[in-house]
Coordinates of N, CA and C in Angstrom, one line a residue:
V14 N -10.1 -3.8 3.5 CA -8.8 -3.2 3.5 C -8.8 -2.1 2.4
Q15 N -9.0 -0.9 2.8 CA -9.2 0.1 1.8 C -8.0 0.8 1.3
G16 N -6.9 0.8 2.0 CA -5.7 1.4 1.6 C -5.7 2.9 1.5
G17 N -5.4 3.4 0.3 CA -5.3 4.9 0.1 C -6.5 5.4 -0.6
T18 N -6.7 6.7 -0.4 CA -7.8 7.4 -1.1 C -7.2 8.1 -2.3
G19 N -8.0 8.5 -3.2 CA -7.5 9.1 -4.4 C -7.0 10.6 -4.2
G20 N -6.1 11.0 -5.0 CA -5.6 12.4 -5.0 C -6.8 13.3 -5.5
G21 N -6.8 14.5 -5.1 CA -7.8 15.5 -5.5 C -7.2 16.7 -6.1
P22 N -8.0 17.7 -6.5 CA -7.6 18.8 -7.2 C -6.7 19.8 -6.3
L23 N -6.7 19.5 -5.0 CA -5.9 20.4 -4.1 C -4.8 19.7 -3.3
D24 N -4.8 18.4 -3.2 CA -3.8 17.7 -2.4 C -3.8 16.2 -2.6
D25 N -2.8 15.6 -2.0 CA -2.6 14.2 -2.2 C -3.7 13.4 -1.5
G26 N -3.9 12.1 -1.9 CA -4.8 11.2 -1.2 C -4.2 10.9 0.2
V27 N -5.1 10.3 1.0 CA -4.7 9.9 2.4 C -4.3 8.4 2.3
T28 N -3.2 8.1 3.1 CA -2.7 6.7 3.1 C -3.3 5.9 4.3
G29 N -3.7 4.7 4.0 CA -4.2 3.8 5.0 C -5.5 4.2 5.7
I30 N -6.3 5.0 5.0 CA -7.6 5.5 5.6 C -8.6 4.4 5.7
D31 N -9.4 4.4 6.7 CA -10.5 3.5 6.9 C -10.1 2.1 6.9
Y32 N -9.1 1.7 7.6 CA -8.6 0.4 7.6 C -9.6 -0.4 8.5
P33 N -10.6 -1.1 7.9 CA -11.7 -1.6 8.7 C -11.4 -3.0 9.3
T34 N -10.5 -3.0 10.3 CA -10.3 -4.3 10.9 C -10.9 -4.4 12.3
G35 N -11.9 -3.6 12.6 CA -12.6 -3.7 13.8 C -11.7 -3.7 15.0
Y36 N -11.7 -4.9 15.7 CA -10.9 -5.0 16.9 C -9.4 -4.7 16.7
L37 N -8.9 -5.0 15.5 CA -7.4 -4.8 15.2 C -7.1 -3.4 15.0
R38 N -8.0 -2.5 14.8 CA -7.8 -1.1 14.4 C -6.8 -0.4 15.4
N39 N -5.6 -0.1 14.9 CA -4.6 0.7 15.6 C -4.2 0.0 17.0
V40 N -4.3 -1.3 17.0 CA -3.9 -2.0 18.2 C -2.4 -2.3 18.1
P41 N -1.5 -2.0 19.0 CA -0.1 -2.3 18.9 C 0.1 -3.8 18.7
A42 N 1.0 -4.2 17.9 CA 1.3 -5.6 17.6 C 1.5 -6.4 18.9
E43 N 2.2 -5.8 19.9 CA 2.5 -6.6 21.1 C 1.2 -6.9 21.9
I44 N 0.2 -6.0 21.9 CA -1.1 -6.2 22.6 C -1.8 -7.3 21.8
L45 N -1.9 -7.1 20.5 CA -2.6 -8.1 19.7 C -2.1 -9.5 19.9
E46 N -0.7 -9.6 19.9 CA -0.1 -10.9 20.0 C -0.3 -11.5 21.4
S47 N -0.5 -10.6 22.4 CA -0.7 -11.2 23.8 C -2.1 -11.6 24.0
E48 N -3.1 -11.1 23.2 CA -4.5 -11.4 23.4 C -5.0 -12.4 22.4
M49 N -4.3 -12.6 21.3 CA -4.8 -13.4 20.2 C -3.7 -14.4 19.8
P50 N -4.1 -15.6 19.3 CA -3.0 -16.5 18.9 C -2.4 -16.2 17.5
V51 N -1.8 -15.0 17.4 CA -1.2 -14.6 16.1 C 0.2 -13.9 16.4
I52 N 1.0 -13.9 15.3 CA 2.2 -13.2 15.3 C 2.1 -12.2 14.2
V53 N 2.3 -10.9 14.5 CA 2.3 -9.9 13.5 C 3.6 -9.8 12.8
H54 N 3.6 -10.1 11.5 CA 4.9 -10.0 10.7 C 5.1 -8.6 10.1
R55 N 4.0 -8.0 9.8 CA 4.2 -6.7 9.1 C 2.8 -5.9 9.2
F56 N 3.0 -4.6 9.4 CA 1.8 -3.7 9.3 C 2.5 -2.4 8.8
A57 N 2.4 -2.2 7.5 CA 3.2 -1.1 6.9 C 2.6 -0.6 5.6
I58 N 3.1 0.6 5.3 CA 2.7 1.2 4.0 C 3.4 0.5 2.9
I59 N 2.8 0.3 1.8 CA 3.4 -0.4 0.6 C 4.0 0.7 -0.3
P60 N 5.3 0.7 -0.4 CA 6.0 1.7 -1.3 C 5.5 1.5 -2.8
D61 N 5.5 2.6 -3.5 CA 5.2 2.6 -4.9 C 3.8 2.1 -5.2
S62 N 2.9 2.1 -4.3 CA 1.5 1.6 -4.5 C 0.5 2.7 -4.9
E63 N 1.0 4.0 -4.8 CA 0.1 5.1 -5.0 C -0.2 5.2 -6.5
G64 N -1.3 5.9 -6.9 CA -1.5 6.3 -8.2 C -0.8 7.6 -8.4
A65 N 0.2 7.6 -9.3 CA 1.0 8.9 -9.5 C 0.1 9.9 -10.1
G66 N 0.4 11.2 -9.8 CA -0.3 12.3 -10.3 C 0.3 13.6 -9.8
R67 N -0.3 14.7 -10.3 CA 0.2 16.0 -9.8 C -0.1 16.0 -8.3
F68 N -1.2 15.4 -7.9 CA -1.5 15.1 -6.5 C -1.7 13.6 -6.5
R69 N -0.8 12.9 -5.9 CA -0.8 11.4 -5.9 C -1.9 10.8 -5.0
G70 N -2.2 9.6 -5.3 CA -3.2 8.9 -4.4 C -2.4 8.4 -3.2
G71 N -3.2 8.1 -2.2 CA -2.6 7.5 -0.9 C -2.1 6.1 -1.2
F72 N -1.2 5.7 -0.3 CA -0.5 4.4 -0.5 C -1.4 3.3 0.2
G73 N -1.3 2.1 -0.4 CA -1.9 0.9 0.2 C -1.2 0.5 1.5
V74 N -1.8 -0.3 2.3 CA -1.2 -0.8 3.5 C -1.2 -2.3 3.5
E75 N -0.1 -2.9 3.9 CA 0.0 -4.4 4.0 C -0.1 -4.8 5.5
Y76 N -0.9 -5.8 5.7 CA -1.0 -6.4 7.1 C -0.8 -7.9 6.9
A77 N 0.3 -8.4 7.6 CA 0.6 -9.8 7.5 C 0.7 -10.4 8.9
I78 N -0.1 -11.4 9.1 CA -0.2 -12.1 10.4 C 0.0 -13.6 10.3
E79 N 0.7 -14.2 11.2 CA 0.8 -15.6 11.3 C -0.2 -16.2 12.3
L80 N -0.9 -17.2 11.9 CA -2.0 -17.7 12.7 C -1.4 -18.9 13.5
E81 N -1.6 -18.8 14.8 CA -1.0 -19.8 15.7 C -2.0 -20.7 16.4
H82 N -3.2 -20.8 15.8 CA -4.3 -21.6 16.4 C -4.6 -22.7 15.4
S83 N -4.8 -23.9 15.9 CA -5.0 -25.0 15.0 C -6.5 -25.1 14.4
N84 N -7.4 -24.3 15.0 CA -8.8 -24.3 14.5 C -9.3 -22.9 14.3
A85 N -8.5 -22.1 13.6 CA -8.9 -20.7 13.4 C -9.8 -20.6 12.2
S86 N -10.6 -19.5 12.2 CA -11.4 -19.1 11.0 C -11.1 -17.6 10.9
I87 N -10.8 -17.2 9.8 CA -10.5 -15.7 9.5 C -11.7 -15.2 8.7
V88 N -12.4 -14.2 9.2 CA -13.5 -13.6 8.5 C -13.0 -12.2 8.0
M89 N -13.1 -12.0 6.7 CA -12.6 -10.8 6.1 C -13.7 -10.1 5.3
R90 N -13.8 -8.8 5.5 CA -14.8 -8.0 4.8 C -14.2 -6.8 4.2
G91 N -14.8 -6.1 3.3 CA -14.4 -4.8 2.8 C -13.2 -4.9 1.9
K92 N -12.8 -6.0 1.3 CA -11.7 -6.1 0.4 C -12.1 -5.6 -1.0
E93 N -11.6 -4.4 -1.3 CA -12.0 -3.8 -2.6 C -10.9 -3.6 -3.5
R94 N -11.2 -3.4 -4.8 CA -10.2 -3.1 -5.8 C -9.2 -4.2 -6.0
Y95 N -9.7 -5.4 -6.1 CA -8.9 -6.6 -6.4 C -8.9 -6.9 -7.9
R96 N -9.8 -6.4 -8.7 CA -9.8 -6.7 -10.1 C -9.6 -5.4 -10.9
F97 N -10.2 -4.3 -10.5 CA -10.1 -3.1 -11.2 C -9.3 -2.1 -10.4
E98 N -8.3 -1.5 -11.0 CA -7.4 -0.6 -10.3 C -8.2 0.7 -10.0
P99 N -7.9 1.3 -8.9 CA -8.5 2.6 -8.6 C -8.0 3.7 -9.6
W100 N -8.9 4.1 -10.4 CA -8.5 4.9 -11.6 C -8.0 6.3 -11.1
G101 N -7.2 6.9 -12.0 CA -6.7 8.2 -11.9 C -7.7 9.2 -12.6
V102 N -7.5 10.5 -12.4 CA -8.4 11.5 -13.0 C -7.5 12.6 -13.6
G103 N -7.9 13.1 -14.8 CA -7.2 14.2 -15.4 C -5.8 13.9 -15.7
G104 N -5.5 12.7 -16.2 CA -4.1 12.3 -16.5 C -3.4 11.6 -15.4
G105 N -4.0 11.5 -14.2 CA -3.4 10.7 -13.1 C -3.4 9.2 -13.4
C106 N -2.5 8.5 -12.8 CA -2.4 7.1 -13.0 C -3.2 6.3 -12.0
A107 N -3.5 5.1 -12.3 CA -4.3 4.2 -11.4 C -3.4 3.8 -10.2
G108 N -4.0 3.6 -9.1 CA -3.4 3.0 -7.9 C -3.2 1.5 -8.1
S109 N -2.4 0.9 -7.2 CA -2.2 -0.5 -7.2 C -3.4 -1.3 -6.8
L110 N -3.5 -2.5 -7.3 CA -4.6 -3.4 -6.9 C -4.4 -3.9 -5.5
G111 N -5.5 -4.3 -4.8 CA -5.4 -5.0 -3.5 C -5.3 -6.4 -3.8
R112 N -4.8 -7.2 -2.8 CA -4.7 -8.6 -2.9 C -4.6 -9.3 -1.6
T113 N -4.9 -10.5 -1.5 CA -4.8 -11.3 -0.3 C -4.1 -12.6 -0.6
D114 N -2.9 -12.8 0.0 CA -2.2 -14.1 -0.2 C -2.1 -14.8 1.1
V115 N -1.9 -16.1 1.0 CA -1.6 -16.9 2.2 C -0.4 -17.7 1.9
I116 N 0.5 -17.8 2.9 CA 1.7 -18.6 2.8 C 1.6 -19.8 3.7
E117 N 1.5 -21.0 3.0 CA 1.4 -22.2 3.8 C 2.4 -23.2 3.2
G118 N 3.1 -23.8 4.1 CA 4.1 -24.8 3.7 C 5.1 -24.2 2.7
G119 N 5.5 -23.0 2.8 CA 6.5 -22.4 2.0 C 5.9 -21.9 0.6
E120 N 4.7 -22.2 0.3 CA 4.0 -21.8 -0.9 C 3.2 -20.6 -0.7
V121 N 3.2 -19.6 -1.7 CA 2.4 -18.4 -1.7 C 1.3 -18.6 -2.7
R122 N 0.1 -18.4 -2.2 CA -1.1 -18.4 -3.2 C -2.1 -17.4 -2.9
S123 N -2.7 -16.9 -3.9 CA -3.7 -15.9 -3.7 C -5.0 -16.5 -3.3
I124 N -5.7 -15.9 -2.4 CA -7.1 -16.4 -2.0 C -8.1 -15.3 -2.4
G125 N -7.7 -14.3 -3.1 CA -8.6 -13.3 -3.7 C -9.5 -12.7 -2.6
K126 N -10.8 -12.6 -3.0 CA -11.7 -11.9 -2.1 C -12.5 -12.9 -1.2
T127 N -11.8 -14.0 -0.9 CA -12.5 -15.0 0.0 C -12.9 -14.3 1.3
S128 N -14.1 -14.5 1.7 CA -14.6 -13.9 2.9 C -14.3 -14.6 4.2
V129 N -14.3 -16.0 4.1 CA -14.0 -16.8 5.3 C -13.0 -17.8 4.9
Y130 N -11.9 -17.8 5.7 CA -10.8 -18.7 5.3 C -10.4 -19.5 6.6
R131 N -10.1 -20.8 6.4 CA -9.7 -21.6 7.5 C -8.3 -22.0 7.3
P132 N -7.3 -21.3 7.9 CA -5.9 -21.5 7.6 C -5.3 -22.7 8.4
L133 N -4.2 -23.2 8.0 CA -3.5 -24.2 8.7 C -2.7 -23.4 9.8
R134 N -2.4 -24.1 10.9 CA -1.6 -23.4 11.9 C -0.2 -23.1 11.3
G135 N 0.2 -21.9 11.6 CA 1.5 -21.4 11.0 C 1.4 -20.7 9.7
S136 N 0.2 -20.7 9.2 CA 0.0 -19.9 7.9 C 0.2 -18.4 8.1
V137 N 0.7 -17.8 7.1 CA 0.8 -16.3 7.2 C -0.2 -15.7 6.2
L138 N -1.1 -14.9 6.7 CA -2.0 -14.2 5.8 C -1.5 -12.8 5.5
C139 N -1.4 -12.4 4.2 CA -0.9 -11.1 3.8 C -2.1 -10.4 3.1
I140 N -2.6 -9.4 3.7 CA -3.6 -8.6 3.1 C -3.1 -7.2 2.7
R141 N -3.2 -6.9 1.4 CA -2.7 -5.6 0.9 C -3.8 -4.8 0.3
G142 N -4.0 -3.6 0.9 CA -5.0 -2.7 0.4 C -4.5 -1.9 -0.9
A143 N -5.4 -1.5 -1.7 CA -5.1 -0.8 -2.9 C -4.6 0.6 -2.7
G144 N -3.8 1.1 -3.6 CA -3.4 2.5 -3.5 C -4.4 3.3 -4.2
G145 N -4.6 4.6 -3.8 CA -5.6 5.5 -4.5 C -5.1 6.0 -5.8
G146 N -6.0 6.4 -6.7 CA -5.6 6.9 -8.0 C -5.1 8.4 -7.9
G147 N -4.3 8.7 -8.8 CA -3.7 10.1 -8.8 C -4.6 11.1 -9.6
F148 N -4.3 12.4 -9.3 CA -5.1 13.5 -9.9 C -4.1 14.3 -10.7
G149 N -4.3 14.5 -12.0 CA -3.4 15.3 -12.9 C -2.2 14.5 -13.3
S150 N -1.5 15.1 -14.2 CA -0.3 14.4 -14.8 C 0.8 14.3 -13.7
P151 N 1.4 13.1 -13.6 CA 2.6 12.9 -12.7 C 3.7 13.9 -13.0
S152 N 3.9 14.2 -14.2 CA 5.1 15.1 -14.6 C 4.8 16.6 -14.2
D153 N 3.6 16.9 -13.7 CA 3.3 18.2 -13.1 C 3.4 18.3 -11.6
R154 N 3.8 17.1 -11.0 CA 4.0 17.1 -9.5 C 5.2 17.9 -9.1
D155 N 5.1 18.7 -8.1 CA 6.2 19.5 -7.5 C 7.3 18.5 -7.2
P156 N 8.5 18.8 -7.8 CA 9.7 17.9 -7.6 C 10.0 17.8 -6.1
A157 N 9.8 18.9 -5.3 CA 10.1 18.8 -3.9 C 9.2 17.8 -3.2
R158 N 8.0 17.6 -3.6 CA 7.1 16.6 -3.0 C 7.5 15.2 -3.4
V159 N 8.0 15.1 -4.6 CA 8.5 13.7 -5.0 C 9.7 13.4 -4.2
L160 N 10.6 14.3 -4.0 CA 11.8 14.1 -3.2 C 11.4 13.7 -1.8
R161 N 10.5 14.4 -1.2 CA 10.0 14.1 0.2 C 9.5 12.7 0.2
D162 N 8.7 12.2 -0.8 CA 8.2 10.9 -0.8 C 9.3 9.8 -0.9
V163 N 10.4 10.2 -1.7 CA 11.5 9.3 -1.8 C 12.3 9.2 -0.5
Q164 N 12.5 10.4 0.1 CA 13.2 10.4 1.4 C 12.4 9.6 2.5
D165 N 11.1 9.6 2.4 CA 10.3 8.9 3.4 C 10.2 7.4 3.1
G166 N 10.8 7.0 2.0 CA 10.7 5.6 1.6 C 9.4 5.2 1.0
L167 N 8.6 6.1 0.5 CA 7.3 5.8 0.0 C 7.3 5.6 -1.5
V168 N 8.2 6.3 -2.2 CA 8.4 6.2 -3.7 C 9.9 5.9 -3.9
S169 N 10.1 4.9 -4.8 CA 11.5 4.6 -5.1 C 12.1 5.6 -6.1
R170 N 13.4 5.7 -6.1 CA 14.1 6.6 -7.0 C 13.8 6.3 -8.4
E171 N 13.7 5.0 -8.7 CA 13.3 4.6 -10.1 C 12.0 5.1 -10.5
R172 N 11.0 5.0 -9.6 CA 9.6 5.4 -9.9 C 9.6 6.9 -10.0
A173 N 10.4 7.6 -9.2 CA 10.4 9.1 -9.2 C 10.9 9.5 -10.6
R174 N 11.9 8.8 -11.2 CA 12.4 9.2 -12.5 C 11.5 8.7 -13.6
S175 N 11.0 7.5 -13.6 CA 10.3 6.9 -14.7 C 8.8 7.4 -14.8
V176 N 8.2 7.7 -13.6 CA 6.8 8.0 -13.6 C 6.6 9.5 -13.4
Y177 N 7.3 10.1 -12.5 CA 7.2 11.5 -12.1 C 8.1 12.4 -12.9
A178 N 9.1 11.8 -13.6 CA 10.1 12.6 -14.4 C 10.9 13.5 -13.5
V179 N 11.3 13.0 -12.3 CA 12.1 13.7 -11.4 C 13.4 13.0 -11.1
A180 N 14.5 13.6 -11.4 CA 15.8 13.0 -11.1 C 16.3 13.4 -9.8
I181 N 16.8 12.4 -9.0 CA 17.3 12.6 -7.7 C 18.7 12.2 -7.6
A182 N 19.6 13.1 -7.2 CA 21.0 12.7 -7.0 C 21.5 13.3 -5.7
D183 N 22.3 12.6 -5.0 CA 22.8 13.0 -3.7 C 21.7 13.6 -2.8
N184 N 20.6 12.8 -2.8 CA 19.4 13.2 -1.9 C 18.9 14.6 -2.2
E185 N 19.0 15.0 -3.4 CA 18.4 16.3 -3.8 C 17.8 16.2 -5.2
V186 N 16.9 17.1 -5.6 CA 16.4 17.1 -6.9 C 17.5 17.6 -7.9
D187 N 17.8 16.9 -8.9 CA 18.7 17.4 -10.0 C 17.8 18.1 -10.9
M188 N 17.7 19.4 -10.8 CA 16.7 20.2 -11.6 C 17.0 20.2 -13.1
D189 N 18.3 20.2 -13.4 CA 18.6 20.2 -14.9 C 18.2 18.9 -15.5
E190 N 18.4 17.8 -14.9 CA 18.0 16.5 -15.4 C 16.5 16.4 -15.3
T191 N 15.9 16.9 -14.3 CA 14.4 16.9 -14.2 C 13.8 17.6 -15.3
L192 N 14.3 18.8 -15.6 CA 13.7 19.6 -16.7 C 13.9 18.9 -18.0
R193 N 15.0 18.2 -18.2 CA 15.3 17.5 -19.4 C 14.3 16.3 -19.5
L194 N 14.0 15.6 -18.4 CA 13.1 14.5 -18.5 C 11.7 15.0 -18.7
R195 N 11.3 16.1 -18.2 CA 10.0 16.6 -18.4 C 9.7 17.2 -19.7
R196 N 10.8 17.5 -20.5 CA 10.6 18.0 -21.9 C 10.2 16.8 -22.7

């Protein structure tokens, strides 16, 4: 689960690139559920998982499935960036770490980079890909791009303010407050 790529000198990183789930790649949840003994709980971008930067990293992707077979084996490969964050460059921030959790009997526990897992029936497996590292200082990011990420639900207003130094009020960039924050 690769998640996002790093930001570069000309543009943002790509979100959810190279999601290597083989048979599951871009299969609608309804089709997967009709052909396999699983229930898809979530397949979505993880907000605030990017490495902030002038050009931010791509966002990680979460994939959560409930296993409905009593004798299942889950084989997982390509899980990277579970210990070391995807670094930023030129003042950019690191992206989020990847992780794999299993929810069994109401308890959540990390199974780390386990390659083969034999879950209990009804277990929910949550795989989160890492976000890509940012390029350049987050306070140099174009405020209009930060606003667009906030409007798209990718970056929280709190993160926009605290990390990118962009103030958003009434769904617009508050330029006076943004300039004050960036000083």
